[in-house]
Amino acid sequence: MKGNHIAEYRYVDPDTKNPVLLYSDEVHEIYWLGIPEHTAFRSNIYLIKSGDEALIVDPGHQAYFERTRNRVEQIMDPARVSGLIICHQDPDVAASITQWLQLNPGMQIITSPRTNVLLPYYGASNYRWHNVVDDSSFIFESGRRINFIEAPFLHFAGAFTSFDESSGFLLSGDIWAAIQLEWRLIVDDFEQHASVLDLFHLDYMGSNIACRGYVDKLQDYTIDAILPQHGSIIDSANVENALHYLESLVCGTDIIYPHLTNGVPDESESRIMELKQQVKLLKETSQQSDLVRKRYQDSLATLKQKDLELKQKKRMIEKDLEMLKKMQQELVEKEKMAALGTLVAGVAHEVNTPIGVAITSISSCGEALKSVKKRYEEEELSETDMEMFLETAADSMRLTRSSLEQAAKLISSFKKISVDQNIDDMREIDVNEYLLDIIRTFYNQLKKTKIEVDLECPQGLIVRTYPGSLAQILNNLLSNVISHAYEADENGTVMIKLHKEDGFLYMVFTDQGRGMDGTFKESIFQPFTTTARSRGGSGLGLNIVYNLVTQRFGGEISVESEPGKGSCFYLKLAVEEQGV
Ligand SMILES: [Fe+2]
Ligand SMILES: [Fe+2]
């Protein structure tokens, strides 16, 4: 779309990454290059491009150079910028002149004689100067023209403004410059805007005469927008308001020397007092704005500090958590070792009995053999003696054999379970036999109590699963019952029922012991929940069970319990079908 685009940018971000196109036609474009600082003193920089040529209007401070060059780069080669318009010599307008001349020494500096004599103090010399007093217009090769309108004492003696004929834009330098904390690209409400114009104009502009003289010169121009060097752009809707504002402005020497002012129309002493009051108020407002900014910066600093503190705390908590996890892992390992220790003691005791029986039996057989041998050598061995010996020997052999078989069986279940607990690969097991083996390792402990364990499991139920983890689950549940469910010499039963359905092994583990109250029941799967810490309980047993059921078996576990009525654990464990 061609023409004036200003209305499209009412709410543009001041820190725009791209140049903002304010006007365009076939050959001619005007860009706003954004604001390089975010104080109330924001400086606008503009680019007028016509055909292959371009002028930067008020290029700004040295610190703005890099940023401005990057913005120009998005439009054209910055080294091909043909000139700088410098409306007066202030550093926020002109200080980057040396950097631009370094980039293109052939570029023209378009300014007034009074500014031109001061620019060499920035280090600029030997440049091509376009004197706006001698030659009050610049004509691009495209034929488009910019007219320069002198604006003495607004605020510098040699100040001037630039009028772009193609767009009707007046690039007004410090005239209509506003000091704004709250900023938007286009002026919305001129009446409100007048107060931020006052902040600058009352102090900086020379006098009402200077203002009226300048407005008078503008009568010949049809202005479509006013683009100042600071603050918001004034679009066509408010150009009349802006002209009227300047025309009737009482400022500078009018305020400083009110008794000498005769150029101000109809100003009585009281009006001047009122204006003085207004200036005072505005200064206070400005100070307040500074205060608000200071407070904002302070609270930002506090927030940053808080954020930093929170981050540090978070790091500390993470560290603690890591340590806790490590400790928990160590405790789990200890618990495993303790379970293994109990298992070893149990098995050793169990194995001891059949081996003892075997030794006794083989010894008595040996005695009988010795006696038979003696009788034979003395030729006193009767047929009856021989028959009796054979019977004794056969009995001894049978007893020895069955005892050793029992011992062997115990050792093999111990081996299976202990290996499973350490290396837990998946393998096929006969659930009934496997669980019986595990229960068998508890006989030693159970013998010291009056607790009976009943297993109800379908015969020949073969599944592919993690046997070590299954053993650990049952170990922990059984240890738990033995230690906590019953009083020392109380009769008790533990019922373990299993069945398989839809790829899950369901286990119901019931006791009729003392049960648990609601609060305790809620927390039993949490780590370190125990009633037996004084007796060395770690409170990890059921937590391990919970983790194994939910993580290793992808299953579920729940418990029902009431004080005095025992507890019932429901386990659901995912297993694979036989042969899968
Ligand atoms: Fe200035
Ligand atoms: Fe300025």
PDB file of N, CA and C and ligand atoms in Angstrom, residues 88 90 92 155 174, ligand 1:
ATOM      1  N   HIS A  88      20.622  20.486  14.706  1.00  0.00           N
ATOM      2  CA  HIS A  88      21.463  21.346  15.523  1.00  0.00           C
ATOM      3  C   HIS A  88      22.582  20.491  16.100  1.00  0.00           C
ATOM      4  N   ASP A  90      23.543  19.440  19.154  1.00  0.00           N
ATOM      5  CA  ASP A  90      23.529  18.683  20.415  1.00  0.00           C
ATOM      6  C   ASP A  90      24.009  17.229  20.210  1.00  0.00           C
ATOM      7  N   ASP A  92      22.955  14.405  21.310  1.00  0.00           N
ATOM      8  CA  ASP A  92      21.927  13.389  21.037  1.00  0.00           C
ATOM      9  C   ASP A  92      21.461  13.449  19.584  1.00  0.00           C
ATOM     10  N   HIS A 155      15.558  24.942  19.666  1.00  0.00           N
ATOM     11  CA  HIS A 155      15.945  25.735  20.808  1.00  0.00           C
ATOM     12  C   HIS A 155      17.314  26.398  20.597  1.00  0.00           C
ATOM     13  N   ASP A 174      14.000  19.250  17.664  1.00  0.00           N
ATOM     14  CA  ASP A 174      13.568  19.353  19.062  1.00  0.00           C
ATOM     15  C   ASP A 174      12.215  20.055  19.226  1.00  0.00           C
TER      16      ASP A 174
HETATM   17 FE    FE B   1      18.649  19.665  21.560  1.00  0.00          FE
END
